[in-house]
Structure formats: C-alpha cells, structure tokens
C-alpha cells in the first residue's frame, strides 16, 4: 500500500477511536450508503444521494457529493498502484450523475468529518433521521429522478417554455392517447403541467424551475393519489420525456438537413448525409423508402415523415445509440453543406467575379469595415437595429474620422489600390472610403472620390431577411456562428452570391477595370463584409486553413480583410487605435 493511501486511511481509524467505541459508526454509515442505493444497482446516483439531504437543498447535496468525488479522484492513482488496475475510471463521476460503491470509503470519511463533533447519541439520532428521509422520501426520490431525466442539458433547472416543447415533442408517435391534452380536468402527467402548478413551482417568476420547487410542488399535487397511480404517472412522464428527447434530436437533424428551411427535404439536401460517393445510393434509397412508406410519394420528405420513420426504425435502439447517430449526422451535414457552398462560390457568381478581376490585373481585394458612426434612431428608441433608410444616413463620428486617418497611415495608404472604390450605399461607408483615401475634409474628399456603389453590400439593398434575423438574434459574432445555425449557410450563401453577381456586373461595365493598381477596395459592414470576403476567398481557392481562419475573424471599426485572388494568406488589416 502506498504511503499516500495509508495516510488517507489512517486518520479514519484515529477518528473512530476519538469518537468512542460505543457504536460502530463505519457500519452505520455503510448501511446508510447501501440503503441510498434504492434500485439496488450497485451505484448511488445524485438523485439517490440527495434523498438524505433534501432538507438542506439541492446545491448543498451536490456540493457534498462533489467533495466526495474529489477525494476519490485524488486517491485514484493510489488505488491503481495498490490494486494493479485503473481504479480511477471506476471512481465517482459526478458529470455522469453517479457515485459507485468504490466511493463507499470516501462517503464514510466525508460523513465522519461532518459529524465528528457529535456525541454517539446525536450521531445515532442523525442517522435515524437520514433513514426516515429515505423511507419517507420514495416519491421525492422518484420525482428527483424524473427532474434529472427531463433536464436534458444538465443545467440544474427546467425552462418552462422548453419543458412544454419537450412534452409536445414527446407525444409524437406514442398513439392517440397522448395526441392532445384532455379537455376535462387534466389527469395523469398532464396535471403536472397545469398553468397554476407550473406557476407555483416558479417561485422566482423567471421561467425556470429548480429541483426542490419541482419536488415539493408535485408531492402536494400527488397527495391524494395511490402508490400505483403515482407510479403510473411517473412512468407516463418518463415515456413522454424519453420520446421527446428522441423527437427533439431527430427534429434537429431534419432542420439541419433542410438547408433552405423550406419545410421539406429534397434528394439533393438529403445527399449531404452521405460521407462518400458510395453512400449516396444508400441515402437515395432511404429517401425513397420514407417517401413511399411514410409520405405522399412526392419525391420529398417532411419533418413529420422523417421523424415517424426514424422513430419506427430505431424503436429497439437504446437512446445512447440514437443520440450518437444523430450527433454524427449533424457533423456530416454541416461538413458537406459547407463543402457544397464552397464549391458553389467557385462555380457560380463569386467565381465569375474572381475571373473578371484577374483578367483586369487585380491580385487582391481589400474588404474594409466602416469606421465609428453615430447610432441610428432605433438605438435611441431601444428597438432592434433597423437596416432601413435610417441606417443608410448614419455619418461618421470624430472618432471614426480619426480611425480612418490612423488606418490610412498604418496600412491602407500603402496598398496599391485603384482610384475607384466599391462601396455600400450607406453614408458611413462612403465617408470611411473618403477619409481613408484623402487627407482633407469629408465634403471635399467625397466630391473627389470615384465611387462605384454596390447596393447589395448593404442588407437593405437586397432581400436578406433571413440573414438580418440571424444578426438580430445573435448580435456581433464571428461568421462561423451564423453559418453553424440551421439555415445559416444557405441564408448567407444566397446573400453572398447576390453581392458577387452585382460586383461582377458593375465591375465589367465601369472604368475601374482599366485603372492602374493591383488592389481594389470594397467598403461595407461588419459580418456582411466578412461573408462576401469568405465567398471570394473560396472562389480564389484559398487553403482550408485560411478559410477556417476567416470564419473566426471579427472585423473591428475601420479594419480590413486582405484576400489574395490567386490563393495565399488572408490578412487582417488593423487600425492602431
């Protein structure tokens, strides 16, 4: 036995001597531990552990269990050396929600520490109370287990809105008995989600239900029920939640697969599930089988058809296997959809733009975000940002003008840009171009600046409602975040192709293609500009590494992205302010 292990075990013996030999505290605590294992599974999960600590609340119980967990993990290497196998893998794993019996010694040690100052009489009284809590708390324990099953994201609370969505999802495919809530007084599990019951649980009125509120409220709701009725309600709830988790995962896969968010999946969209060319025929066959067996034979599948077919096909599969398959499908879908859009950029409008600019002697595009500008009226009124006419008229602030001067000195002035700039119709974008190009006041500079206005660079200039919704929802964040959202890749893809189409047409018809200089500057707005730069970089066949870097790049005010049209390194041009 190692010295460390001996050191951990030795104090326990001394502690037992100190509290006296009148009672066997170790034996009493061992018996308590075994009794906590209510389902005789050989393990004690967090819900069972909290059974004796319910009076002091969920957080206190979780803290005690976490303390035991740390002790086992600290001792893991000692047990490995002593017993010759990886004891550490069998210890307490709080993240998985269980305390294995290998943690028995640690449980005893922890409890002896907590109760060290108690006399034998007090110790026995406390242990008796713990036993009574377990005996009397069978319903509470079951409700705790129900709560933990329902808390699908392990956040420690239930969101009322998400709870209702989960329950509705759970009724899918479980038969007519659960298709709708009874019109009369809710029975069975439905009495748990009555508005007045949920309201009484939500003590803080924040829409979040904590475990102690959940247990205490439902114990009162179930006061008049028999044990058989209570168990039937628990079983019904668990069946609904388990099915709801399955439906939610399958719905997530469908929504991701539905790239254009049309509500149905076509053959082209479903082929994104194929990891290799050989798998494409199998995926095609799956769509045909679902369409013919569960659908209306229209060559597409709806969300309902997909979920019904998948639930049927996985009815004998454990939840873990289904969730693992769904997670893998989401990974494959994201990878293939991104790969597909990168090819579209190369083959379509972004590729045409790159070809036109290369032919005119252009080697780089500099995408520049506008400098600091006055806020729009929507900001003053506390409303969401409005990409309408009001946004187009926003002017630069004094700070914005200083940013432009600093950028001109630091990097923009050294770029061999052509005289004509390509610019969003927004006033702040035009002023940024003027202040970066000339060293005099904006009115004079703007008058001298040849500017080719690209209307679609501003969201108001084309139908970009889906993109605007994502920006309003997530705020300022790297492009990757928007593309990873369901439908984001397609929404920004359509926007990018629209901008590149206008850029290519106006470039070919303007004098800028005959000007000197190998760089062309394009002035626009935050993530919208990042997105177009990404499309051009894809069409320029930049490396995977550079494209991934661009997805995580955030443009600050008066900063730029330098994209090489012949591949190479993408650079962020920074203002030293």
Coordinates of C-alpha atoms in Angstrom, one line a residue:
X1 CA 0.0 0.0 0.0
X2 CA 1.4 3.4 -0.9
X3 CA 2.2 6.0 1.8
X4 CA -0.5 8.3 0.4
X5 CA -3.2 5.7 0.6
X6 CA -2.0 4.6 4.1
X7 CA -2.1 8.3 5.1
X8 CA -5.7 8.7 3.9
X9 CA -6.9 5.5 5.7
X10 CA -5.0 6.1 8.9
X11 CA -6.9 9.2 10.1
X12 CA -10.2 7.3 9.7
X13 CA -9.0 4.8 12.3
X14 CA -7.9 7.5 14.7
X15 CA -11.1 9.4 14.2
X16 CA -13.1 6.3 15.1
X17 CA -11.1 5.9 18.3
X18 CA -11.7 9.6 19.1
X19 CA -15.4 9.4 18.9
X20 CA -15.5 6.3 21.1
X21 CA -16.1 2.7 20.8
X22 CA -19.8 2.7 21.9
X23 CA -21.2 2.4 18.4
X24 CA -19.7 1.3 15.1
X25 CA -20.1 4.5 13.0
X26 CA -18.4 2.9 10.0
X27 CA -21.0 0.1 9.9
X28 CA -23.9 2.5 10.4
X29 CA -22.7 4.7 7.5
X30 CA -22.1 1.6 5.3
X31 CA -25.7 0.5 6.0
X32 CA -26.9 4.1 5.1
X33 CA -24.9 4.1 1.9
X34 CA -26.4 0.7 0.8
X35 CA -29.9 2.0 1.7
X36 CA -29.4 5.0 -0.5
X37 CA -28.9 2.6 -3.4
X38 CA -32.7 2.4 -3.8
X39 CA -32.7 0.5 -7.1
X40 CA -30.1 -2.0 -5.9
X41 CA -28.0 -1.1 -9.0
X42 CA -24.7 -1.1 -7.1
X43 CA -24.4 2.6 -7.6
X44 CA -25.8 5.7 -5.9
X45 CA -26.8 8.5 -8.3
X46 CA -27.1 12.1 -7.4
X47 CA -30.9 11.8 -7.0
X48 CA -30.5 9.0 -4.5
X49 CA -27.7 10.8 -2.7
X50 CA -29.9 13.9 -2.4
X51 CA -32.6 11.8 -0.7
X52 CA -31.0 12.2 2.7
X53 CA -30.0 15.9 2.1
X54 CA -33.3 17.1 0.7
X55 CA -33.9 19.3 3.8
X56 CA -30.8 21.4 3.0
X57 CA -31.5 21.7 -0.7
X58 CA -30.1 20.6 -4.0
X59 CA -27.0 22.8 -4.0
X60 CA -25.8 21.6 -0.6
X61 CA -26.2 17.9 -1.6
X62 CA -24.5 18.4 -4.9
X63 CA -21.6 20.2 -3.0
X64 CA -21.2 17.3 -0.6
X65 CA -21.2 14.7 -3.4
X66 CA -18.7 16.8 -5.3
X67 CA -16.4 16.8 -2.2
X68 CA -16.5 13.0 -2.1
X69 CA -15.9 13.0 -5.9
X70 CA -12.7 15.0 -5.4
X71 CA -11.4 12.6 -2.7
X72 CA -11.9 9.6 -4.9
X73 CA -10.2 11.3 -7.9
X74 CA -7.2 12.3 -5.7
X75 CA -6.9 8.7 -4.5
X76 CA -7.3 7.2 -8.0
X77 CA -3.6 6.8 -8.6
X78 CA -3.0 5.3 -5.2
X79 CA -5.7 2.6 -5.8
X80 CA -4.2 2.0 -9.3
X81 CA -0.8 1.3 -7.8
X82 CA -2.2 -0.7 -4.9
X83 CA -4.7 -2.9 -6.8
X84 CA -2.9 -3.1 -10.1
X85 CA -5.8 -1.7 -12.2
X86 CA -7.3 1.6 -13.2
X87 CA -9.4 2.3 -10.1
X88 CA -9.6 5.9 -11.3
X89 CA -12.0 5.0 -14.1
X90 CA -14.4 3.4 -11.6
X91 CA -14.5 6.3 -9.1
X92 CA -17.1 8.9 -8.6
X93 CA -18.1 10.6 -11.8
X94 CA -20.4 13.5 -10.9
X95 CA -20.8 14.5 -14.5
X96 CA -22.4 11.2 -15.2
X97 CA -24.6 11.6 -12.1
X98 CA -23.5 8.5 -10.1
X99 CA -21.4 7.5 -7.1
X100 CA -20.1 4.0 -7.5
X101 CA -19.6 1.7 -4.5
X102 CA -15.9 2.1 -4.8
X103 CA -16.7 5.5 -3.3
X104 CA -18.0 3.9 -0.1
X105 CA -14.9 4.6 1.9
X106 CA -14.9 8.2 0.7
X107 CA -18.6 8.6 1.7
X108 CA -17.8 7.3 5.2
X109 CA -14.8 9.5 5.5
X110 CA -16.8 12.6 4.4
X111 CA -19.7 11.8 6.8
X112 CA -17.3 11.1 9.7
X113 CA -15.8 14.5 9.2
X114 CA -19.1 16.2 9.1
X115 CA -20.4 14.5 12.2
X116 CA -17.1 14.3 14.1
X117 CA -18.2 16.7 16.9
X118 CA -21.5 14.8 17.5
X119 CA -21.9 12.5 20.5
X120 CA -22.9 8.9 20.0
X121 CA -26.5 9.8 20.9
X122 CA -26.6 12.7 18.5
X123 CA -24.9 10.6 15.7
X124 CA -27.5 7.9 16.1
X125 CA -30.3 10.4 16.0
X126 CA -29.0 12.0 12.8
X127 CA -28.5 8.6 11.1
X128 CA -32.1 7.7 12.2
X129 CA -33.4 10.9 10.6
X130 CA -31.5 10.1 7.4
X131 CA -33.1 6.6 7.3
X132 CA -36.5 8.1 7.9
X133 CA -35.9 10.6 5.0
X134 CA -35.1 7.7 2.7
X135 CA -38.1 5.6 3.9
X136 CA -40.5 8.5 3.6
X137 CA -38.9 10.0 0.5
X138 CA -39.5 7.3 -2.1
X139 CA -41.8 9.6 -4.0
X140 CA -39.5 12.5 -3.7
X141 CA -36.6 10.4 -4.9
X142 CA -38.7 9.3 -8.0
X143 CA -39.6 13.0 -8.7
X144 CA -35.9 13.9 -8.4
X145 CA -35.1 11.2 -11.0
X146 CA -37.9 12.5 -13.2
X147 CA -36.5 16.0 -12.9
X148 CA -32.9 14.9 -13.8
X149 CA -34.2 12.9 -16.8
X150 CA -36.2 16.0 -18.0
X151 CA -33.2 18.3 -17.5
X152 CA -31.8 17.3 -20.9
X153 CA -29.0 19.9 -20.9
X154 CA -27.9 19.2 -17.3
X155 CA -28.4 22.9 -16.4
X156 CA -29.8 22.2 -13.0
X157 CA -33.2 23.8 -13.8
X158 CA -36.1 23.3 -16.2
X159 CA -37.1 26.1 -18.6
X160 CA -40.9 26.3 -18.6
X161 CA -41.1 27.0 -22.4
X162 CA -38.6 24.3 -23.3
X163 CA -40.4 21.9 -20.9
X164 CA -43.7 22.4 -22.8
X165 CA -41.9 22.0 -26.2
X166 CA -40.3 18.8 -24.9
X167 CA -43.6 17.4 -23.8
X168 CA -45.3 18.2 -27.1
X169 CA -42.4 16.6 -28.9
X170 CA -42.7 13.5 -26.7
X171 CA -46.3 12.9 -27.7
X172 CA -45.2 12.3 -31.4
X173 CA -45.6 8.7 -32.3
X174 CA -46.9 7.5 -29.0
X175 CA -50.5 6.9 -30.1
X176 CA -53.8 8.7 -29.9
X177 CA -54.0 8.5 -26.1
X178 CA -51.3 11.2 -25.9
X179 CA -52.1 13.2 -29.0
X180 CA -53.7 16.0 -27.2
X181 CA -54.3 17.2 -23.6
X182 CA -57.7 16.1 -22.2
X183 CA -60.4 18.7 -22.3
X184 CA -61.6 17.9 -18.8
X185 CA -59.6 18.3 -15.6
X186 CA -56.0 17.2 -16.6
X187 CA -55.3 13.6 -15.5
X188 CA -52.1 11.6 -15.2
X189 CA -48.9 13.5 -16.1
X190 CA -50.9 16.4 -17.5
X191 CA -51.8 17.6 -14.0
X192 CA -48.1 18.3 -13.5
X193 CA -48.0 20.9 -16.3
X194 CA -51.2 22.8 -15.5
X195 CA -50.5 26.5 -15.7
X196 CA -51.3 27.0 -11.9
X197 CA -48.9 24.1 -11.0
X198 CA -46.1 25.5 -13.1
X199 CA -46.7 28.9 -11.7
X200 CA -46.5 27.7 -8.1
X201 CA -43.2 25.9 -8.9
X202 CA -41.7 29.1 -10.5
X203 CA -41.1 30.8 -7.1
X204 CA -38.7 33.4 -8.6
X205 CA -41.1 34.0 -11.6
X206 CA -38.1 33.7 -14.0
X207 CA -39.5 30.9 -16.1
X208 CA -37.0 28.4 -14.5
X209 CA -38.0 25.5 -12.2
X210 CA -35.4 24.3 -9.7
X211 CA -35.4 20.7 -8.4
X212 CA -36.6 21.5 -4.8
X213 CA -39.5 23.6 -6.1
X214 CA -40.4 20.8 -8.5
X215 CA -40.4 18.0 -5.9
X216 CA -42.2 19.9 -3.2
X217 CA -45.0 21.1 -5.5
X218 CA -45.6 17.8 -7.2
X219 CA -45.7 16.0 -3.8
X220 CA -48.6 18.2 -2.9
X221 CA -50.3 17.6 -6.3
X222 CA -50.0 13.8 -5.7
X223 CA -51.1 13.8 -2.1
X224 CA -54.4 12.1 -2.9
X225 CA -53.0 9.5 -5.3
X226 CA -52.3 5.9 -4.5
X227 CA -48.8 4.5 -5.0
X228 CA -50.0 2.7 -8.1
X229 CA -51.5 5.9 -9.6
X230 CA -48.3 7.8 -8.7
X231 CA -46.1 5.2 -10.3
X232 CA -48.3 5.2 -13.5
X233 CA -47.9 9.0 -13.7
X234 CA -44.2 8.8 -13.3
X235 CA -44.0 6.0 -16.0
X236 CA -46.1 8.1 -18.4
X237 CA -44.0 11.2 -17.8
X238 CA -40.7 9.3 -18.3
X239 CA -42.0 7.7 -21.5
X240 CA -43.1 11.1 -22.9
X241 CA -39.7 12.7 -21.9
X242 CA -37.6 9.9 -23.4
X243 CA -39.6 10.0 -26.6
X244 CA -39.4 13.8 -26.5
X245 CA -35.6 13.7 -26.4
X246 CA -35.6 11.3 -29.4
X247 CA -38.0 13.5 -31.3
X248 CA -36.0 16.7 -30.5
X249 CA -32.8 15.2 -31.7
X250 CA -34.4 13.9 -34.9
X251 CA -36.1 17.2 -35.5
X252 CA -32.7 18.9 -35.1
X253 CA -31.2 16.6 -37.8
X254 CA -34.1 17.4 -40.1
X255 CA -33.8 21.1 -39.6
X256 CA -30.1 21.0 -40.4
X257 CA -30.8 18.8 -43.4
X258 CA -33.4 21.2 -44.7
X259 CA -30.7 23.6 -45.9
X260 CA -33.1 26.2 -47.4
X261 CA -35.6 26.0 -44.5
X262 CA -38.5 25.2 -46.9
X263 CA -40.1 22.7 -44.5
X264 CA -39.2 19.7 -46.7
X265 CA -36.1 17.8 -47.7
X266 CA -35.2 17.2 -51.3
X267 CA -32.9 14.5 -52.7
X268 CA -30.1 17.0 -53.1
X269 CA -30.4 18.1 -49.5
X270 CA -30.5 14.6 -48.1
X271 CA -27.4 13.5 -50.1
X272 CA -25.5 15.7 -47.6
X273 CA -25.8 12.8 -45.2
X274 CA -23.5 10.7 -47.4
X275 CA -19.9 10.6 -46.3
X276 CA -18.6 9.0 -49.5
X277 CA -19.8 8.7 -53.1
X278 CA -20.6 5.0 -52.4
X279 CA -23.1 6.0 -49.7
X280 CA -25.1 8.3 -52.0
X281 CA -27.1 5.4 -53.5
X282 CA -27.9 4.2 -50.0
X283 CA -29.1 7.7 -48.9
X284 CA -31.2 7.9 -52.1
X285 CA -32.8 4.6 -51.2
X286 CA -33.6 5.8 -47.7
X287 CA -35.4 8.9 -49.0
X288 CA -37.4 6.7 -51.4
X289 CA -38.4 4.3 -48.6
X290 CA -39.5 7.1 -46.3
X291 CA -41.4 8.9 -49.1
X292 CA -43.2 5.7 -50.2
X293 CA -43.7 4.1 -46.8
X294 CA -44.5 7.2 -44.6
X295 CA -45.1 10.0 -47.1
X296 CA -47.2 11.0 -50.1
X297 CA -44.7 9.9 -52.8
X298 CA -43.9 13.5 -53.9
X299 CA -40.1 12.9 -54.0
X300 CA -39.5 14.9 -50.9
X301 CA -39.9 14.2 -47.2
X302 CA -41.5 16.4 -44.5
X303 CA -40.4 16.7 -40.9
X304 CA -43.3 14.5 -39.7
X305 CA -42.5 11.8 -42.3
X306 CA -38.8 11.9 -41.3
X307 CA -39.4 11.7 -37.5
X308 CA -42.1 9.0 -37.8
X309 CA -39.9 6.8 -40.0
X310 CA -36.8 7.3 -37.8
X311 CA -38.7 6.6 -34.6
X312 CA -40.1 3.4 -36.1
X313 CA -36.6 2.4 -37.4
X314 CA -35.0 3.0 -34.0
X315 CA -37.7 1.7 -31.7
X316 CA -35.4 -1.1 -30.5
X317 CA -32.3 1.0 -30.3
X318 CA -31.1 2.5 -27.0
X319 CA -31.3 6.2 -26.6
X320 CA -27.5 6.5 -26.5
X321 CA -27.2 4.8 -29.9
X322 CA -29.8 7.1 -31.5
X323 CA -28.3 10.2 -30.0
X324 CA -24.8 9.2 -31.1
X325 CA -26.1 8.6 -34.6
X326 CA -27.9 12.0 -34.7
X327 CA -24.7 13.8 -33.4
X328 CA -22.7 12.1 -36.2
X329 CA -25.3 13.0 -38.8
X330 CA -25.3 16.7 -37.7
X331 CA -21.5 16.7 -38.1
X332 CA -21.6 15.2 -41.6
X333 CA -24.4 17.5 -42.7
X334 CA -22.5 20.6 -41.5
X335 CA -19.3 19.5 -43.2
X336 CA -21.0 18.6 -46.5
X337 CA -23.2 21.7 -46.7
X338 CA -20.2 23.9 -46.1
X339 CA -18.2 22.0 -48.7
X340 CA -21.2 22.3 -51.2
X341 CA -21.4 26.1 -50.7
X342 CA -17.6 26.5 -51.2
X343 CA -18.0 24.7 -54.5
X344 CA -20.9 26.9 -55.4
X345 CA -18.9 30.0 -54.8
X346 CA -16.2 28.7 -57.1
X347 CA -18.5 27.6 -59.8
X348 CA -21.0 30.5 -59.8
X349 CA -21.1 34.3 -59.2
X350 CA -18.1 34.5 -56.8
X351 CA -16.0 32.5 -59.3
X352 CA -17.2 34.8 -62.1
X353 CA -16.2 37.9 -60.1
X354 CA -12.7 36.4 -59.4
X355 CA -12.2 35.6 -63.1
X356 CA -13.2 39.1 -64.2
X357 CA -10.9 40.8 -61.7
X358 CA -7.9 38.5 -62.5
X359 CA -8.4 39.3 -66.2
X360 CA -8.2 43.0 -65.3
X361 CA -4.9 42.6 -63.5
X362 CA -6.3 42.7 -59.9
X363 CA -4.4 40.5 -57.5
X364 CA -6.1 41.4 -54.1
X365 CA -9.4 42.6 -52.7
X366 CA -9.4 44.7 -49.6
X367 CA -12.7 44.5 -47.7
X368 CA -12.9 47.4 -45.2
X369 CA -15.5 47.8 -42.5
X370 CA -16.8 51.4 -42.0
X371 CA -15.4 53.5 -39.1
X372 CA -17.2 54.5 -36.0
X373 CA -20.6 56.2 -36.8
X374 CA -23.4 57.8 -34.9
X375 CA -26.1 55.3 -33.8
X376 CA -29.4 55.0 -35.7
X377 CA -32.8 56.1 -34.4
X378 CA -33.6 52.5 -33.5
X379 CA -30.8 52.5 -30.9
X380 CA -32.1 55.7 -29.2
X381 CA -35.6 54.2 -29.1
X382 CA -34.3 50.9 -27.6
X383 CA -35.6 48.9 -30.6
X384 CA -33.7 46.2 -32.5
X385 CA -31.4 47.5 -35.3
X386 CA -33.3 48.5 -38.4
X387 CA -31.4 48.1 -41.7
X388 CA -33.7 50.5 -43.4
X389 CA -33.3 54.1 -44.8
X390 CA -32.4 55.4 -41.4
X391 CA -29.4 53.2 -41.3
X392 CA -28.2 54.4 -44.7
X393 CA -27.9 58.0 -43.5
X394 CA -25.7 57.5 -40.4
X395 CA -22.5 59.6 -40.5
X396 CA -19.0 59.1 -39.1
X397 CA -18.2 60.5 -35.6
X398 CA -14.9 62.4 -34.8
X399 CA -13.6 59.1 -33.5
X400 CA -14.5 57.5 -36.8
X401 CA -12.6 60.1 -38.7
X402 CA -9.5 59.6 -36.5
X403 CA -9.7 55.8 -37.1
X404 CA -9.7 56.4 -40.9
X405 CA -6.6 58.7 -40.6
X406 CA -4.8 56.1 -38.5
X407 CA -5.7 53.3 -40.9
X408 CA -4.5 55.4 -43.9
X409 CA -1.2 55.9 -42.2
X410 CA -0.8 52.4 -40.8
X411 CA -1.8 50.2 -43.8
X412 CA -4.4 51.5 -46.3
X413 CA -2.1 54.2 -47.8
X414 CA 0.5 51.5 -48.6
X415 CA -2.0 49.4 -50.6
X416 CA -1.7 49.8 -54.4
X417 CA -5.5 50.3 -54.6
X418 CA -7.2 51.5 -57.7
X419 CA -8.6 55.0 -57.7
X420 CA -12.3 54.0 -57.8
X421 CA -13.6 52.3 -54.6
X422 CA -16.5 49.9 -54.5
X423 CA -18.8 50.9 -51.7
X424 CA -22.1 50.2 -49.8
X425 CA -24.7 52.9 -50.4
X426 CA -24.6 53.8 -46.6
X427 CA -23.2 57.3 -45.9
X428 CA -20.7 55.9 -43.2
X429 CA -19.2 53.5 -45.7
X430 CA -18.7 56.3 -48.3
X431 CA -17.2 58.6 -45.7
X432 CA -14.9 55.9 -44.5
X433 CA -13.6 55.4 -48.1
X434 CA -13.1 59.1 -48.5
X435 CA -11.3 59.7 -45.2
X436 CA -9.0 56.7 -45.8
X437 CA -8.2 57.9 -49.3
X438 CA -7.7 61.7 -48.8
X439 CA -6.3 63.9 -46.1
X440 CA -8.8 66.7 -46.2
X441 CA -12.4 67.3 -45.1
X442 CA -15.0 64.7 -46.0
X443 CA -17.1 67.0 -48.3
X444 CA -14.1 67.8 -50.5
X445 CA -12.8 64.2 -50.3
X446 CA -16.2 62.7 -51.1
X447 CA -16.5 65.0 -54.1
X448 CA -13.1 63.9 -55.5
X449 CA -13.6 60.2 -54.7
X450 CA -14.7 58.0 -57.7
X451 CA -17.1 55.5 -56.1
X452 CA -18.9 52.6 -57.6
X453 CA -22.0 52.0 -55.4
X454 CA -22.9 48.3 -54.8
X455 CA -26.4 48.4 -53.4
X456 CA -26.5 44.8 -52.3
X457 CA -23.5 45.3 -49.9
X458 CA -26.0 46.9 -47.6
X459 CA -28.7 44.5 -46.3
X460 CA -31.4 47.0 -47.3
X461 CA -30.2 46.6 -50.9
X462 CA -31.4 43.0 -51.4
X463 CA -33.7 40.5 -49.8
X464 CA -31.6 39.5 -46.9
X465 CA -34.3 39.0 -44.3
X466 CA -33.0 35.6 -43.1
X467 CA -29.6 37.0 -42.6
X468 CA -31.0 40.1 -40.8
X469 CA -32.9 37.8 -38.5
X470 CA -29.7 35.9 -37.6
X471 CA -27.8 39.1 -36.9
X472 CA -30.6 40.4 -34.8
X473 CA -30.8 37.1 -32.9
X474 CA -27.0 36.7 -32.2
X475 CA -25.6 40.2 -32.4
X476 CA -22.0 40.8 -33.2
X477 CA -20.2 37.5 -33.5
X478 CA -17.8 35.7 -36.0
X479 CA -19.2 34.5 -39.3
X480 CA -18.8 30.9 -38.2
X481 CA -21.5 31.3 -35.6
X482 CA -24.1 32.4 -38.2
X483 CA -23.2 29.6 -40.6
X484 CA -23.4 26.9 -37.9
X485 CA -27.0 27.8 -37.2
X486 CA -29.7 25.8 -39.1
X487 CA -30.2 27.5 -42.4
X488 CA -27.4 30.0 -41.8
X489 CA -25.1 28.5 -44.5
X490 CA -27.9 28.9 -47.1
X491 CA -29.0 32.3 -46.0
X492 CA -25.6 33.9 -46.2
X493 CA -24.8 31.9 -49.3
X494 CA -27.6 33.4 -51.2
X495 CA -26.7 36.9 -49.9
X496 CA -23.0 36.4 -51.0
X497 CA -23.9 35.2 -54.5
X498 CA -26.2 38.2 -54.9
X499 CA -23.4 40.6 -53.9
X500 CA -20.8 38.9 -56.1
X501 CA -23.2 39.0 -59.0
X502 CA -23.7 42.8 -58.7
X503 CA -20.0 43.3 -58.1
X504 CA -19.0 41.3 -61.3
X505 CA -21.6 43.1 -63.5
X506 CA -20.8 46.7 -62.3
X507 CA -17.0 46.0 -62.4
X508 CA -17.2 44.8 -66.0
X509 CA -19.2 48.0 -67.0
X510 CA -17.1 50.5 -65.1
X511 CA -13.8 52.3 -65.7
X512 CA -12.3 50.7 -62.6
X513 CA -11.3 47.6 -64.6
X514 CA -8.9 49.8 -66.7
X515 CA -7.4 51.7 -63.9
X516 CA -3.9 51.1 -62.6
X517 CA -3.2 49.3 -59.3
X518 CA -3.4 45.6 -58.4
X519 CA -5.7 46.1 -55.3
X520 CA -9.4 47.1 -55.2
X521 CA -11.0 48.3 -52.0
X522 CA -14.6 47.4 -51.0
X523 CA -16.2 49.3 -48.1
X524 CA -19.2 47.8 -46.2
X525 CA -20.5 46.5 -42.9
X526 CA -19.2 44.0 -40.3
X527 CA -20.2 40.4 -40.7
X528 CA -21.8 41.1 -44.1
X529 CA -18.4 42.1 -45.4
X530 CA -16.8 39.1 -43.8
X531 CA -19.3 36.9 -45.5
X532 CA -18.6 38.3 -49.0
X533 CA -14.8 38.1 -48.3
X534 CA -15.3 34.4 -47.4
X535 CA -17.1 33.7 -50.7
X536 CA -14.4 35.4 -52.7
X537 CA -11.7 33.5 -50.8
X538 CA -13.5 30.2 -51.6
X539 CA -13.7 31.2 -55.3
X540 CA -10.0 32.1 -55.2
X541 CA -9.2 28.6 -53.9
X542 CA -7.5 29.7 -50.7
X543 CA -6.5 26.9 -48.4
X544 CA -8.7 25.2 -45.9
X545 CA -6.6 26.7 -43.1
X546 CA -7.1 30.2 -44.4
X547 CA -10.8 29.7 -44.9
X548 CA -11.2 28.4 -41.4
X549 CA -9.3 31.4 -40.1
X550 CA -11.6 33.7 -41.9
X551 CA -14.7 32.2 -40.4
X552 CA -13.4 33.1 -36.9
X553 CA -12.1 36.6 -37.9
X554 CA -14.0 39.6 -36.4
X555 CA -13.7 43.0 -38.1
X556 CA -13.4 46.0 -35.9
X557 CA -14.2 49.5 -37.0
X558 CA -12.0 50.7 -39.9
X559 CA -10.3 47.3 -40.1
X560 CA -9.9 45.3 -43.3
X561 CA -9.5 41.8 -44.7
X562 CA -6.9 41.4 -47.5
X563 CA -8.0 38.5 -49.8
X564 CA -5.5 37.3 -52.4
X565 CA -7.3 36.3 -55.7
X566 CA -4.7 33.7 -56.5
X567 CA -4.8 31.9 -53.2
X568 CA -2.3 32.5 -50.4
X569 CA -2.5 34.1 -46.9
X570 CA -5.6 36.1 -45.8
X571 CA -4.6 39.0 -43.7
X572 CA -6.4 41.2 -41.2
X573 CA -5.5 44.8 -41.5
X574 CA -5.7 46.5 -38.1
X575 CA -6.1 50.1 -37.0
X576 CA -3.5 51.0 -34.2
X577 CA -6.1 52.9 -32.1

